[in-house]
Amino acid sequence: MSPLDKSTRREFLVATSSAALGAAAPLADSQPSSPISNPPAPLSGKLPYSSEELFQLGPQRTFSGERATQIAMPLGGIGAGCICLNGYGGLQDFSIWNRPSTTALPEGYASSKAAFAILHVKGASPVTKLVEGPFPALKVYDQGLQGEGYRRGGFEGFPRFEKCVFKGEYPFGEAKLSDPSVPLQVTLTAWNPFIPLDDKNSGIPCAVLEYTLHNASPRTVEYEFSYHLSHLAPGCSKEESASRNTVVPDRGVFLHNLEKPNAEGYGSACLFAIGNKPRIKGMWLRSPGWEFDSLSALWREVSSGKFTTNEGSNEIDNSGRNGCSILLEERLAPGESQTHPILLTWYFPNCYLKVGGRPLPEDQGAAGCRSFPDGTPPLWRPYYASIWGDARGIALYVEEHYDSLRARTVAFKGALFSSTLPPHVLDAVSANLAILKSPTVLRLENGDLWGWEGCFPDAGCCHGACTHVWNYAQALPHLYPQLERTLRELELGRSMDENGHVTFRSALPEGPVKHDFHAASDGQLGGVMKVFRDWQISGDLDWLKKMYPLAKRSLDYCIRTWDPDHRGGLFEPHHNTYDIEFWGPDGMCTSIYLGALSALGQMARAVGRSGDAELYEDLAHRCARFMEEQLFNGEYFQQKVQYLELRDTSFAVMVAQVNERSSEMQQLLKREGPKYQYGNGCLSDGVIGAWMARIYGIDTPLDHEKVRKTLRAIFEHNFKTDLSQHANAQRPGYAMGHEPGLLLCTWPRGGKPTLPFVYSDEVWSGIEYQVASHLIAEGFVKEGLTIVRALRGRYDGRIRNPWNEYECGNYYARAMASYALIGALAGFRYSAVQRTLWFGPRLNIRPFRTFFCTASGFGFIVLDAGTLHIHVLEGELPLAKVVLTDGTQTRILEWETIVRADARAIRTF
């Protein structure tokens, strides 16, 4: 009998019998990186995809028609805001004012921002088209949000190209446009600098649009290509009267305003043509009143071939909608092509957003137009404001370094997308990198990162780089590890008190926080594990010595608060990512506890604190034994719900007073115990601590086979190929109807509480990636890839945006767990501390190729028959040895070398 079947006064648990798992054969289409005894069988009956669908390599998918409706790909800088490229080749969602701003809001009486290209083909039968594909029919009315007739940018009703095919390989988006009435084919390639380890250039507030025009006709074509931008920095005065426009000769227009230098509305933007000398209309026709007039006059000019120029602002025309335009003329012979790069930059240096923390001085004015008295600086400034002085300076910088920025971004994209990984995996990994460029992420002037959990259409959602959500995100620590380390310093330096309590939501601007709510057990314990991870990635012992006392204080608080008797479990009620408290020990949070104890023991030895190490390692062994003996039910780790004999007596005292006259809710609690528990349920996060430990390189004493059995059970019970019969009273929009998905929790043994933990019936992509990558790492490759393919299938462009995996808000940080798929499929990990690289592909593909990034350099690795190739594209990779697993054989290769970008390294074995 399982220990879980023994009822005691201290355990409130619906006991059920446990079933033993049978021995089985290894997976057919994957090979473990190390020999594993008795691996569970693949759940072939649960797999809705063939091996070919799961493993076949190929190009990224394309989108057209209705499947382009939801697409909005962020273009911008890390912590610098973004503009989104939509699925028909246009721009939308100008989130450039240090807050989200999307079109998913009801239209108003004023126009929204506009940025668009127009092509005018000259000749006997001239034709003029907006350089965008067909406008999606589902957006026209949009359930009444557009009840004024789509009163948006003002250009949406211009004649358009008849066909558009969209393809994304982030950070590049491509829209191919064609029309039978236009002799030119247009390819728009939109991108933003994205260069691993280079946080400055990856943080430029800009969007680049490269329009390539190809003459597919048998005759020479003369055309005028123009780009038009409404004023992005109009200020806060009526009729945009504070806005000003200055022509930048031979380049474009600098848009600025007359607001006070410390005002929130103060700022600038730029429209440049890169590598060409355009004709410039420095300012549109200013027509006070109706906002339609500017674009009516503009269309008349460009469609008739009578574009006029001007020098921008003057002393007379200072009221009405404002904007600017540039125009390029060209002639193309049959078969010729021409590319016109267009650059948009923005600069809004004054931020008055405040959330969390202690009271701050009150500002004046409405949101977007706030300020302090003259001479008083704003509450905070974005990082880019510490480098550049205005949008013109940014544009000139990008122009000067354009070739380098593009080449380096292309090199990154090439290394990632040339990986021999299934297209749905590369899709999942790359698409969620867009979160780093979305308004979810902010960066302060001192270089520190700060984040929301996600974004509402016009505001951030759930503030403070929430520790229990950002726990899952694995892209940032590998691609920009120096930025990730600022989050450790934020949570352990500025959000922790002298007792070790970490407020899991940090303040903006940075500073002291209130300590008047629960600590988050998974977030705070996960933070200790992340200190270990970030040390291993960086190899910086001095940083570890600085962080160790803080991590120790944090873990000691966790032990005192949730495991005061040092029994090895989180017994006292503990808050977690489901926004509730678990009463009694559970597999999820206790597995993270085990990881934190093991991590701190290893870090203690590294900083010369062997006495500390012995204490934490001893408790880690007790924790592992407790999990194996008390929480494992023979199939998976579960929860032991407990509310008696705890230091927290609040629930026990409450239910002791319940009688027949008490409320229905109170009587329910007396019968079932604390609400929002999972008890003997099978939780998808059930061994998340083991996932973290594996990918961070933390050795724990937990029985490996029990972890594998738990993963097998999670897939068997929680992955559903069709959710149409699943009842979800919570938030069904993440996956519903006939869609597939991995549920957060199921109760295969019965005993589901009347009120299980909130969100239990939902599907979260971040948890799906956590489980998928863990399954793959443990040899369940088909199962892991099944989850990924199912997930990305839901983000099909028609129902959901493929570049916006949402949860509590858009561009949700937890989804960056998808980056762990690379390490899982490649068996890749690198320790800068040990100068050791682990590599063991899970796919039977030779040559096998994968992208990698360490704190010192990035590139790609190729494994062929008997040969390992390491190519560093930027930086270097110091090595002492390689632990190479090929099939079932593991070799330790001593290899003292530094692989540099100027020469590839080859090792035979």
PDB file of C-alpha atoms in Angstrom, residues 251-420:
ATOM      1  CA  ARG A 251      17.090  61.112 -45.926  1.00  0.00           C
ATOM      2  CA  GLY A 252      13.620  61.865 -44.646  1.00  0.00           C
ATOM      3  CA  VAL A 253      11.788  63.679 -41.854  1.00  0.00           C
ATOM      4  CA  PHE A 254      12.363  64.231 -38.153  1.00  0.00           C
ATOM      5  CA  LEU A 255       9.064  64.480 -36.230  1.00  0.00           C
ATOM      6  CA  HIS A 256       9.191  66.218 -32.845  1.00  0.00           C
ATOM      7  CA  ASN A 257       7.148  68.527 -30.608  1.00  0.00           C
ATOM      8  CA  LEU A 258       7.195  71.510 -28.279  1.00  0.00           C
ATOM      9  CA  GLU A 259       6.296  69.737 -25.044  1.00  0.00           C
ATOM     10  CA  LYS A 260       8.353  70.381 -21.908  1.00  0.00           C
ATOM     11  CA  PRO A 261      11.577  68.339 -21.890  1.00  0.00           C
ATOM     12  CA  ASN A 262      10.426  66.396 -18.815  1.00  0.00           C
ATOM     13  CA  ALA A 263       6.870  65.795 -20.061  1.00  0.00           C
ATOM     14  CA  GLU A 264       5.568  62.341 -20.864  1.00  0.00           C
ATOM     15  CA  GLY A 265       4.370  63.563 -24.258  1.00  0.00           C
ATOM     16  CA  TYR A 266       7.807  64.897 -25.169  1.00  0.00           C
ATOM     17  CA  GLY A 267       9.529  62.827 -27.803  1.00  0.00           C
ATOM     18  CA  SER A 268      10.273  62.298 -31.460  1.00  0.00           C
ATOM     19  CA  ALA A 269      10.147  59.915 -34.402  1.00  0.00           C
ATOM     20  CA  CYS A 270      11.851  59.604 -37.770  1.00  0.00           C
ATOM     21  CA  LEU A 271      11.072  58.386 -41.269  1.00  0.00           C
ATOM     22  CA  PHE A 272      14.200  57.656 -43.322  1.00  0.00           C
ATOM     23  CA  ALA A 273      14.985  56.118 -46.682  1.00  0.00           C
ATOM     24  CA  ILE A 274      18.208  54.110 -46.330  1.00  0.00           C
ATOM     25  CA  GLY A 275      20.638  54.229 -49.247  1.00  0.00           C
ATOM     26  CA  ASN A 276      18.434  56.368 -51.473  1.00  0.00           C
ATOM     27  CA  LYS A 277      17.777  60.080 -51.786  1.00  0.00           C
ATOM     28  CA  PRO A 278      14.020  60.547 -51.689  1.00  0.00           C
ATOM     29  CA  ARG A 279      11.819  63.468 -52.566  1.00  0.00           C
ATOM     30  CA  ILE A 280      10.471  64.699 -49.255  1.00  0.00           C
ATOM     31  CA  LYS A 281       7.138  66.063 -48.134  1.00  0.00           C
ATOM     32  CA  GLY A 282       8.101  67.320 -44.726  1.00  0.00           C
ATOM     33  CA  MET A 283       4.507  67.907 -43.659  1.00  0.00           C
ATOM     34  CA  TRP A 284       1.080  66.779 -44.809  1.00  0.00           C
ATOM     35  CA  LEU A 285      -1.741  69.168 -45.547  1.00  0.00           C
ATOM     36  CA  ARG A 286      -2.891  70.407 -42.111  1.00  0.00           C
ATOM     37  CA  SER A 287      -6.694  70.616 -42.020  1.00  0.00           C
ATOM     38  CA  PRO A 288      -8.258  71.387 -38.623  1.00  0.00           C
ATOM     39  CA  GLY A 289     -11.398  69.427 -37.874  1.00  0.00           C
ATOM     40  CA  TRP A 290     -11.909  66.293 -39.927  1.00  0.00           C
ATOM     41  CA  GLU A 291      -8.914  63.976 -39.876  1.00  0.00           C
ATOM     42  CA  PHE A 292      -9.724  62.581 -43.332  1.00  0.00           C
ATOM     43  CA  ASP A 293      -8.496  65.573 -45.299  1.00  0.00           C
ATOM     44  CA  SER A 294      -4.750  64.959 -45.045  1.00  0.00           C
ATOM     45  CA  LEU A 295      -4.911  61.540 -46.652  1.00  0.00           C
ATOM     46  CA  SER A 296      -7.514  62.556 -49.216  1.00  0.00           C
ATOM     47  CA  ALA A 297      -5.106  65.219 -50.495  1.00  0.00           C
ATOM     48  CA  LEU A 298      -2.167  62.814 -50.257  1.00  0.00           C
ATOM     49  CA  TRP A 299      -3.858  60.092 -52.318  1.00  0.00           C
ATOM     50  CA  ARG A 300      -4.813  62.631 -54.966  1.00  0.00           C
ATOM     51  CA  GLU A 301      -1.157  63.594 -55.352  1.00  0.00           C
ATOM     52  CA  VAL A 302       0.443  60.161 -55.457  1.00  0.00           C
ATOM     53  CA  SER A 303      -2.235  58.543 -57.613  1.00  0.00           C
ATOM     54  CA  SER A 304      -1.909  61.267 -60.233  1.00  0.00           C
ATOM     55  CA  GLY A 305       1.891  61.305 -60.206  1.00  0.00           C
ATOM     56  CA  LYS A 306       1.919  64.878 -58.858  1.00  0.00           C
ATOM     57  CA  PHE A 307       3.647  64.430 -55.520  1.00  0.00           C
ATOM     58  CA  THR A 308       4.723  67.773 -54.061  1.00  0.00           C
ATOM     59  CA  THR A 309       7.528  68.462 -51.622  1.00  0.00           C
ATOM     60  CA  ASN A 310       7.917  70.926 -48.753  1.00  0.00           C
ATOM     61  CA  GLU A 311      10.358  71.701 -45.951  1.00  0.00           C
ATOM     62  CA  GLY A 312       8.138  70.673 -43.074  1.00  0.00           C
ATOM     63  CA  SER A 313       6.648  72.924 -40.404  1.00  0.00           C
ATOM     64  CA  ASN A 314       6.014  76.586 -41.049  1.00  0.00           C
ATOM     65  CA  GLU A 315       4.604  79.480 -39.066  1.00  0.00           C
ATOM     66  CA  ILE A 316       1.124  79.230 -40.575  1.00  0.00           C
ATOM     67  CA  ASP A 317       0.022  75.602 -40.866  1.00  0.00           C
ATOM     68  CA  ASN A 318       0.156  74.432 -37.249  1.00  0.00           C
ATOM     69  CA  SER A 319      -3.219  72.789 -36.685  1.00  0.00           C
ATOM     70  CA  GLY A 320      -4.787  69.585 -37.910  1.00  0.00           C
ATOM     71  CA  ARG A 321      -3.623  66.049 -38.480  1.00  0.00           C
ATOM     72  CA  ASN A 322       0.099  65.923 -39.153  1.00  0.00           C
ATOM     73  CA  GLY A 323       2.449  63.557 -40.924  1.00  0.00           C
ATOM     74  CA  CYS A 324       5.170  63.266 -43.535  1.00  0.00           C
ATOM     75  CA  SER A 325       6.031  61.385 -46.737  1.00  0.00           C
ATOM     76  CA  ILE A 326       9.017  60.358 -48.833  1.00  0.00           C
ATOM     77  CA  LEU A 327       8.983  59.265 -52.480  1.00  0.00           C
ATOM     78  CA  LEU A 328      11.446  57.322 -54.632  1.00  0.00           C
ATOM     79  CA  GLU A 329      11.357  57.072 -58.428  1.00  0.00           C
ATOM     80  CA  GLU A 330      12.779  54.153 -60.346  1.00  0.00           C
ATOM     81  CA  ARG A 331      12.755  52.377 -63.713  1.00  0.00           C
ATOM     82  CA  LEU A 332      12.993  48.588 -63.948  1.00  0.00           C
ATOM     83  CA  ALA A 333      13.738  46.627 -67.098  1.00  0.00           C
ATOM     84  CA  PRO A 334      12.133  43.169 -67.456  1.00  0.00           C
ATOM     85  CA  GLY A 335      13.539  40.800 -64.831  1.00  0.00           C
ATOM     86  CA  GLU A 336      15.163  43.548 -62.771  1.00  0.00           C
ATOM     87  CA  SER A 337      14.588  44.168 -59.066  1.00  0.00           C
ATOM     88  CA  GLN A 338      15.117  47.098 -56.722  1.00  0.00           C
ATOM     89  CA  THR A 339      15.032  47.202 -52.910  1.00  0.00           C
ATOM     90  CA  HIS A 340      13.925  50.292 -50.976  1.00  0.00           C
ATOM     91  CA  PRO A 341      14.781  50.105 -47.248  1.00  0.00           C
ATOM     92  CA  ILE A 342      12.531  52.276 -45.079  1.00  0.00           C
ATOM     93  CA  LEU A 343      13.447  53.028 -41.472  1.00  0.00           C
ATOM     94  CA  LEU A 344      11.138  54.096 -38.637  1.00  0.00           C
ATOM     95  CA  THR A 345      12.576  55.154 -35.286  1.00  0.00           C
ATOM     96  CA  TRP A 346      11.030  56.569 -32.118  1.00  0.00           C
ATOM     97  CA  TYR A 347      12.180  58.188 -28.896  1.00  0.00           C
ATOM     98  CA  PHE A 348      10.047  58.877 -25.816  1.00  0.00           C
ATOM     99  CA  PRO A 349      12.421  59.447 -22.890  1.00  0.00           C
ATOM    100  CA  ASN A 350      10.100  60.419 -20.042  1.00  0.00           C
ATOM    101  CA  CYS A 351       8.191  57.758 -18.122  1.00  0.00           C
ATOM    102  CA  TYR A 352       5.638  58.375 -15.407  1.00  0.00           C
ATOM    103  CA  LEU A 353       4.260  54.873 -15.061  1.00  0.00           C
ATOM    104  CA  LYS A 354       4.491  53.705 -11.459  1.00  0.00           C
ATOM    105  CA  VAL A 355       3.304  50.464  -9.939  1.00  0.00           C
ATOM    106  CA  GLY A 356       4.069  48.729  -6.663  1.00  0.00           C
ATOM    107  CA  GLY A 357       6.579  50.122  -4.235  1.00  0.00           C
ATOM    108  CA  ARG A 358       6.381  53.056  -1.878  1.00  0.00           C
ATOM    109  CA  PRO A 359       4.405  56.280  -2.472  1.00  0.00           C
ATOM    110  CA  LEU A 360       5.978  58.612  -5.031  1.00  0.00           C
ATOM    111  CA  PRO A 361       5.438  62.297  -5.817  1.00  0.00           C
ATOM    112  CA  GLU A 362       2.175  62.971  -7.624  1.00  0.00           C
ATOM    113  CA  ASP A 363       2.473  63.981 -11.243  1.00  0.00           C
ATOM    114  CA  GLN A 364       0.177  66.309 -13.148  1.00  0.00           C
ATOM    115  CA  GLY A 365      -1.918  65.560 -16.216  1.00  0.00           C
ATOM    116  CA  ALA A 366      -3.656  62.602 -17.812  1.00  0.00           C
ATOM    117  CA  ALA A 367      -1.870  59.384 -18.765  1.00  0.00           C
ATOM    118  CA  GLY A 368       0.360  60.058 -21.737  1.00  0.00           C
ATOM    119  CA  CYS A 369       0.598  63.722 -20.890  1.00  0.00           C
ATOM    120  CA  ARG A 370       1.921  63.689 -17.339  1.00  0.00           C
ATOM    121  CA  SER A 371       4.755  65.845 -16.074  1.00  0.00           C
ATOM    122  CA  PHE A 372       6.468  67.300 -13.033  1.00  0.00           C
ATOM    123  CA  PRO A 373       7.293  70.972 -12.487  1.00  0.00           C
ATOM    124  CA  ASP A 374      10.033  72.367 -14.693  1.00  0.00           C
ATOM    125  CA  GLY A 375      13.470  71.092 -13.811  1.00  0.00           C
ATOM    126  CA  THR A 376      12.213  67.957 -12.077  1.00  0.00           C
ATOM    127  CA  PRO A 377      13.180  64.780 -13.897  1.00  0.00           C
ATOM    128  CA  PRO A 378      10.569  62.135 -14.769  1.00  0.00           C
ATOM    129  CA  LEU A 379      10.092  59.097 -12.572  1.00  0.00           C
ATOM    130  CA  TRP A 380      12.280  56.999 -14.850  1.00  0.00           C
ATOM    131  CA  ARG A 381      13.672  56.845 -18.369  1.00  0.00           C
ATOM    132  CA  PRO A 382      14.064  53.965 -20.816  1.00  0.00           C
ATOM    133  CA  TYR A 383      17.488  52.513 -21.445  1.00  0.00           C
ATOM    134  CA  TYR A 384      17.753  53.820 -24.995  1.00  0.00           C
ATOM    135  CA  ALA A 385      17.503  57.384 -23.657  1.00  0.00           C
ATOM    136  CA  SER A 386      20.895  56.867 -22.000  1.00  0.00           C
ATOM    137  CA  ILE A 387      22.477  56.247 -25.428  1.00  0.00           C
ATOM    138  CA  TRP A 388      20.719  58.513 -27.920  1.00  0.00           C
ATOM    139  CA  GLY A 389      19.322  62.020 -27.662  1.00  0.00           C
ATOM    140  CA  ASP A 390      16.382  61.784 -30.059  1.00  0.00           C
ATOM    141  CA  ALA A 391      14.881  59.711 -32.873  1.00  0.00           C
ATOM    142  CA  ARG A 392      17.029  61.467 -35.473  1.00  0.00           C
ATOM    143  CA  GLY A 393      20.179  60.351 -33.673  1.00  0.00           C
ATOM    144  CA  ILE A 394      18.841  56.801 -33.604  1.00  0.00           C
ATOM    145  CA  ALA A 395      18.032  56.903 -37.324  1.00  0.00           C
ATOM    146  CA  LEU A 396      21.489  58.210 -38.202  1.00  0.00           C
ATOM    147  CA  TYR A 397      23.040  55.461 -36.062  1.00  0.00           C
ATOM    148  CA  VAL A 398      21.046  52.739 -37.803  1.00  0.00           C
ATOM    149  CA  GLU A 399      21.855  54.239 -41.193  1.00  0.00           C
ATOM    150  CA  GLU A 400      25.576  54.263 -40.406  1.00  0.00           C
ATOM    151  CA  HIS A 401      25.589  50.669 -39.136  1.00  0.00           C
ATOM    152  CA  TYR A 402      22.850  49.319 -41.364  1.00  0.00           C
ATOM    153  CA  ASP A 403      24.912  46.723 -43.218  1.00  0.00           C
ATOM    154  CA  SER A 404      26.425  45.376 -40.018  1.00  0.00           C
ATOM    155  CA  LEU A 405      23.147  45.287 -38.094  1.00  0.00           C
ATOM    156  CA  ARG A 406      21.459  43.458 -40.941  1.00  0.00           C
ATOM    157  CA  ALA A 407      24.284  41.007 -41.535  1.00  0.00           C
ATOM    158  CA  ARG A 408      24.538  40.111 -37.854  1.00  0.00           C
ATOM    159  CA  THR A 409      20.765  39.664 -37.546  1.00  0.00           C
ATOM    160  CA  VAL A 410      20.704  37.528 -40.685  1.00  0.00           C
ATOM    161  CA  ALA A 411      23.544  35.431 -39.251  1.00  0.00           C
ATOM    162  CA  PHE A 412      21.526  34.776 -36.102  1.00  0.00           C
ATOM    163  CA  LYS A 413      18.419  33.897 -38.078  1.00  0.00           C
ATOM    164  CA  GLY A 414      20.422  31.640 -40.370  1.00  0.00           C
ATOM    165  CA  ALA A 415      22.004  29.779 -37.473  1.00  0.00           C
ATOM    166  CA  LEU A 416      18.649  29.249 -35.787  1.00  0.00           C
ATOM    167  CA  PHE A 417      16.585  28.256 -38.811  1.00  0.00           C
ATOM    168  CA  SER A 418      19.264  26.031 -40.324  1.00  0.00           C
ATOM    169  CA  SER A 419      18.993  23.811 -37.247  1.00  0.00           C
ATOM    170  CA  THR A 420      17.849  20.323 -38.201  1.00  0.00           C
TER     171      THR A 420
END
